Amino acid sequence: MSDLRIVAIPGSLRKASFNRGLLVAAQEILSGRAEVELVSLADIPLYNDDVRALGYPEPVASLRDAVERADALLIGATEYNFGPSGVLKNAIDWASRPPGPPLAGKPYGLVGASTGGFGTVRSQLQLRQVLLFVQALGYPGSLHVSGAAALFDEDGKLIDEQTRQSLSDFLDGFLAFLERVRAGE
Ligand SMILES: Cc1cc2nc3c(=O)[nH]c(=O)nc-3n(C[C@H](O)[C@H](O)[C@H](O)COP(=O)(O)O)c2cc1C
């Protein structure tokens, strides 16, 4: 399944983001099995429907295009105040609008790391609710990495082998899910 294209979206703008670190590790783990393109939400403006009516700004058009072309999305579900980060929700709002919209029917998987004890579980649940409305197709498996400060280095690289193995197991399940989606099961 090496022609599989996955767009990885971190919910954080932080350079050493743990959630970005998880996606980079996923890119390494999936090497040879899927092409994982890591995008940044740094240039995505705040959603404004007046702006949308005039035409999508370039960074938004580029994100929408990446989502459109992807076979699947892998989202790093940064959790702020028991919910997804604003930048992530904002990006989803942009990608949920016509034409298309790019998120409709798009398979996705959620992973997340937080410094707290619940590994973004609340952010992920809220994201599933939001993505249900836009009719994206969620992989039911999940990965919750808690106590992240001890598992990543100062650059945000995943350094914990047990977490890397859990991520690898999650990705095996995610790819099997994507194969089933492809087969129309
Ligand atoms: C505004 C804010 C709110 C936060 N709220 C939560 C929270 O609800 N649950 C949690 O586990 N961690 C929370 N944290 C800690 C984050 O897990 C931590 O900052 C983490 O590094 C953010 O993800 P990132 O590494 O991808 O940037 C919060 C951090 C900030 C800055």
Short mmCIF file of C-alpha atoms and ligand atoms in Angstrom, two decimals:
data_model
loop_
_atom_site.label_atom_id
_atom_site.label_comp_id
_atom_site.label_asym_id
_atom_site.label_seq_id
_atom_site.Cartn_x
_atom_site.Cartn_y
_atom_site.Cartn_z
CA MET A 1 0.00 0.00 0.00
CA SER A 2 2.97 2.33 -0.59
CA ASP A 3 0.85 4.59 -2.82
CA LEU A 4 -1.07 5.61 0.29
CA ARG A 5 -0.92 9.36 0.96
CA ILE A 6 -1.51 10.52 4.49
CA VAL A 7 -1.61 14.18 5.45
CA ALA A 8 -0.52 14.68 9.07
CA ILE A 9 -1.90 17.73 10.86
CA PRO A 10 -0.46 18.79 14.24
CA GLY A 11 -2.83 20.76 16.44
CA SER A 12 -0.02 22.92 17.78
CA LEU A 13 2.19 25.67 16.36
CA ARG A 14 4.90 24.99 18.94
CA LYS A 15 8.25 24.07 17.40
CA ALA A 16 8.84 21.28 19.96
CA SER A 17 5.18 20.20 19.99
CA PHE A 18 4.68 16.69 21.37
CA ASN A 19 1.80 16.17 18.96
CA ARG A 20 3.95 17.18 16.04
CA GLY A 21 6.61 14.84 17.44
CA LEU A 22 4.12 11.97 17.35
CA LEU A 23 3.36 12.70 13.71
CA VAL A 24 7.06 12.85 12.81
CA ALA A 25 7.50 9.46 14.51
CA ALA A 26 4.51 8.15 12.53
CA GLN A 27 6.18 9.39 9.34
CA GLU A 28 9.32 7.41 10.25
CA ILE A 29 7.40 4.28 11.26
CA LEU A 30 5.32 4.28 8.06
CA SER A 31 8.29 4.87 5.77
CA GLY A 32 7.91 2.54 2.77
CA ARG A 33 4.29 1.77 3.61
CA ALA A 34 2.74 5.22 3.21
CA GLU A 35 3.78 8.72 2.21
CA VAL A 36 3.15 10.96 5.20
CA GLU A 37 3.11 14.71 4.48
CA LEU A 38 3.37 16.85 7.58
CA VAL A 39 1.60 20.19 7.21
CA SER A 40 1.74 23.26 9.44
CA LEU A 41 -1.20 25.40 10.45
CA ALA A 42 1.02 28.41 11.21
CA ASP A 43 -0.17 30.51 8.24
CA ILE A 44 -3.86 29.64 8.42
CA PRO A 45 -5.85 32.81 9.24
CA LEU A 46 -8.81 32.85 11.59
CA TYR A 47 -11.97 31.70 9.86
CA ASN A 48 -14.03 34.53 8.41
CA ASP A 49 -16.96 33.74 6.15
CA ASP A 50 -16.69 37.16 4.46
CA VAL A 51 -13.13 36.26 3.45
CA ARG A 52 -14.26 32.81 2.28
CA ALA A 53 -16.94 34.42 0.08
CA LEU A 54 -14.19 36.37 -1.71
CA GLY A 55 -12.06 33.26 -2.23
CA TYR A 56 -9.89 31.06 -0.01
CA PRO A 57 -6.60 32.73 1.04
CA GLU A 58 -3.55 30.92 -0.38
CA PRO A 59 -2.49 29.04 2.81
CA VAL A 60 -6.07 27.83 3.25
CA ALA A 61 -6.39 26.82 -0.42
CA SER A 62 -3.14 24.90 -0.06
CA LEU A 63 -4.35 23.10 3.08
CA ARG A 64 -7.69 22.28 1.45
CA ASP A 65 -5.86 20.95 -1.58
CA ALA A 66 -3.62 18.76 0.60
CA VAL A 67 -6.66 17.37 2.41
CA GLU A 68 -8.47 16.82 -0.88
CA ARG A 69 -5.54 14.88 -2.37
CA ALA A 70 -4.91 12.79 0.75
CA ASP A 71 -6.18 9.25 1.12
CA ALA A 72 -6.40 9.88 4.85
CA LEU A 73 -5.59 12.36 7.60
CA LEU A 74 -3.63 11.72 10.77
CA ILE A 75 -4.33 14.40 13.36
CA GLY A 76 -2.21 15.26 16.39
CA ALA A 77 -4.95 16.28 18.81
CA THR A 78 -3.26 18.91 21.01
CA GLU A 79 -5.53 19.50 24.01
CA TYR A 80 -6.18 22.96 25.43
CA ASN A 81 -8.67 23.38 28.25
CA PHE A 82 -10.38 20.01 27.77
CA GLY A 83 -10.86 20.57 24.04
CA PRO A 84 -8.96 20.71 20.73
CA SER A 85 -6.63 23.67 20.23
CA GLY A 86 -8.14 26.69 18.50
CA VAL A 87 -5.77 26.39 15.53
CA LEU A 88 -6.95 22.84 14.87
CA LYS A 89 -10.66 23.60 15.13
CA ASN A 90 -10.08 26.68 12.94
CA ALA A 91 -8.39 24.56 10.25
CA ILE A 92 -11.24 22.05 10.34
CA ASP A 93 -13.73 24.88 9.86
CA TRP A 94 -11.88 26.08 6.74
CA ALA A 95 -11.71 22.53 5.33
CA SER A 96 -15.39 21.91 6.02
CA ARG A 97 -16.73 24.49 3.57
CA PRO A 98 -17.69 24.09 -0.12
CA PRO A 99 -16.78 23.20 -2.77
CA GLY A 100 -16.32 19.60 -1.86
CA PRO A 101 -15.89 20.01 1.04
CA PRO A 102 -12.50 18.29 1.29
CA LEU A 103 -13.29 16.71 4.67
CA ALA A 104 -16.47 14.98 3.55
CA GLY A 105 -15.95 11.22 3.49
CA LYS A 106 -12.25 11.61 4.36
CA PRO A 107 -10.84 8.81 6.53
CA TYR A 108 -8.91 10.06 9.55
CA GLY A 109 -7.07 8.80 12.61
CA LEU A 110 -6.42 10.61 15.89
CA VAL A 111 -3.32 10.49 18.07
CA GLY A 112 -2.49 12.81 20.89
CA ALA A 113 0.01 13.63 23.62
CA SER A 114 -0.45 15.90 26.61
CA THR A 115 1.45 16.74 29.73
CA GLY A 116 -1.57 15.78 31.82
CA GLY A 117 -2.78 12.32 32.74
CA PHE A 118 -5.37 11.69 30.03
CA GLY A 119 -3.37 12.03 26.81
CA THR A 120 -5.82 14.34 24.95
CA VAL A 121 -8.80 12.04 25.45
CA ARG A 122 -11.19 14.98 25.79
CA SER A 123 -9.78 16.76 22.75
CA GLN A 124 -10.10 13.57 20.72
CA LEU A 125 -13.70 12.98 21.75
CA GLN A 126 -14.64 16.54 20.80
CA LEU A 127 -12.81 16.21 17.49
CA ARG A 128 -14.79 13.06 16.70
CA GLN A 129 -18.01 14.98 17.32
CA VAL A 130 -16.91 17.85 15.05
CA LEU A 131 -15.67 15.51 12.32
CA LEU A 132 -18.88 13.50 12.48
CA PHE A 133 -20.80 16.60 11.42
CA VAL A 134 -18.57 17.08 8.36
CA GLN A 135 -19.04 13.36 7.56
CA ALA A 136 -15.38 12.43 7.82
CA LEU A 137 -14.73 8.76 8.41
CA GLY A 138 -13.08 8.10 11.77
CA TYR A 139 -10.81 5.17 12.61
CA PRO A 140 -12.21 3.97 15.95
CA GLY A 141 -8.77 3.18 17.43
CA SER A 142 -6.92 5.85 19.32
CA LEU A 143 -3.60 6.65 20.97
CA HIS A 144 -3.44 8.67 24.18
CA VAL A 145 0.02 9.62 25.36
CA SER A 146 0.00 11.11 28.86
CA GLY A 147 2.87 12.59 30.85
CA ALA A 148 4.41 13.64 27.54
CA ALA A 149 7.11 15.88 29.02
CA ALA A 150 9.11 12.78 29.99
CA LEU A 151 8.69 11.01 26.64
CA PHE A 152 9.95 13.62 24.16
CA ASP A 153 13.24 15.50 24.07
CA GLU A 154 13.62 19.29 24.07
CA ASP A 155 13.14 19.39 20.27
CA GLY A 156 9.88 17.45 20.45
CA LYS A 157 11.35 14.17 19.23
CA LEU A 158 9.72 11.04 20.62
CA ILE A 159 12.39 9.27 22.66
CA ASP A 160 10.32 6.71 24.56
CA GLU A 161 10.46 3.25 22.98
CA GLN A 162 7.28 1.98 24.60
CA THR A 163 5.32 4.94 23.23
CA ARG A 164 6.90 4.39 19.79
CA GLN A 165 5.72 0.77 19.93
CA SER A 166 2.19 1.85 20.93
CA LEU A 167 2.19 4.31 18.03
CA SER A 168 3.39 1.57 15.69
CA ASP A 169 0.55 -0.72 16.85
CA PHE A 170 -1.94 2.11 16.38
CA LEU A 171 -0.64 2.73 12.85
CA ASP A 172 -0.93 -0.98 11.93
CA GLY A 173 -4.60 -0.81 12.88
CA PHE A 174 -5.07 2.48 11.07
CA LEU A 175 -3.58 1.13 7.82
CA ALA A 176 -5.74 -2.00 8.06
CA PHE A 177 -8.75 0.30 8.48
CA LEU A 178 -7.71 2.30 5.40
CA GLU A 179 -7.38 -0.92 3.39
CA ARG A 180 -10.94 -1.84 4.38
CA VAL A 181 -12.13 1.62 3.36
CA ARG A 182 -10.36 1.26 0.01
CA ALA A 183 -11.93 -2.13 -0.54
CA GLY A 184 -15.31 -0.55 0.13
CA GLU A 185 -16.03 -2.81 3.09
C1 LIG B 1 -3.89 26.94 27.06
C2 LIG B 1 -3.49 25.56 27.50
C3 LIG B 1 -4.44 24.69 27.96
C4 LIG B 1 -4.09 23.39 28.31
N1 LIG B 1 -5.06 22.52 28.66
C5 LIG B 1 -4.76 21.22 28.83
C6 LIG B 1 -5.79 20.24 29.05
O1 LIG B 1 -6.97 20.56 29.07
N2 LIG B 1 -5.43 18.94 29.21
C7 LIG B 1 -4.11 18.55 29.17
O2 LIG B 1 -3.83 17.36 29.33
N3 LIG B 1 -3.12 19.44 28.96
C8 LIG B 1 -3.42 20.75 28.79
N4 LIG B 1 -2.42 21.67 28.55
C9 LIG B 1 -1.02 21.19 28.51
C10 LIG B 1 -0.71 20.63 27.14
O3 LIG B 1 -0.94 19.23 27.15
C11 LIG B 1 0.75 20.89 26.78
O4 LIG B 1 0.99 22.29 26.75
C12 LIG B 1 1.14 20.28 25.46
O5 LIG B 1 2.53 20.42 25.31
C13 LIG B 1 0.39 20.90 24.29
O6 LIG B 1 0.56 20.16 23.12
P1 LIG B 1 1.81 20.38 22.12
O7 LIG B 1 3.01 19.77 22.79
O8 LIG B 1 1.41 19.67 20.88
O9 LIG B 1 2.01 21.87 21.93
C14 LIG B 1 -2.75 22.98 28.22
C15 LIG B 1 -1.77 23.89 27.77
C16 LIG B 1 -2.14 25.15 27.41
C17 LIG B 1 -1.07 26.10 26.89
#
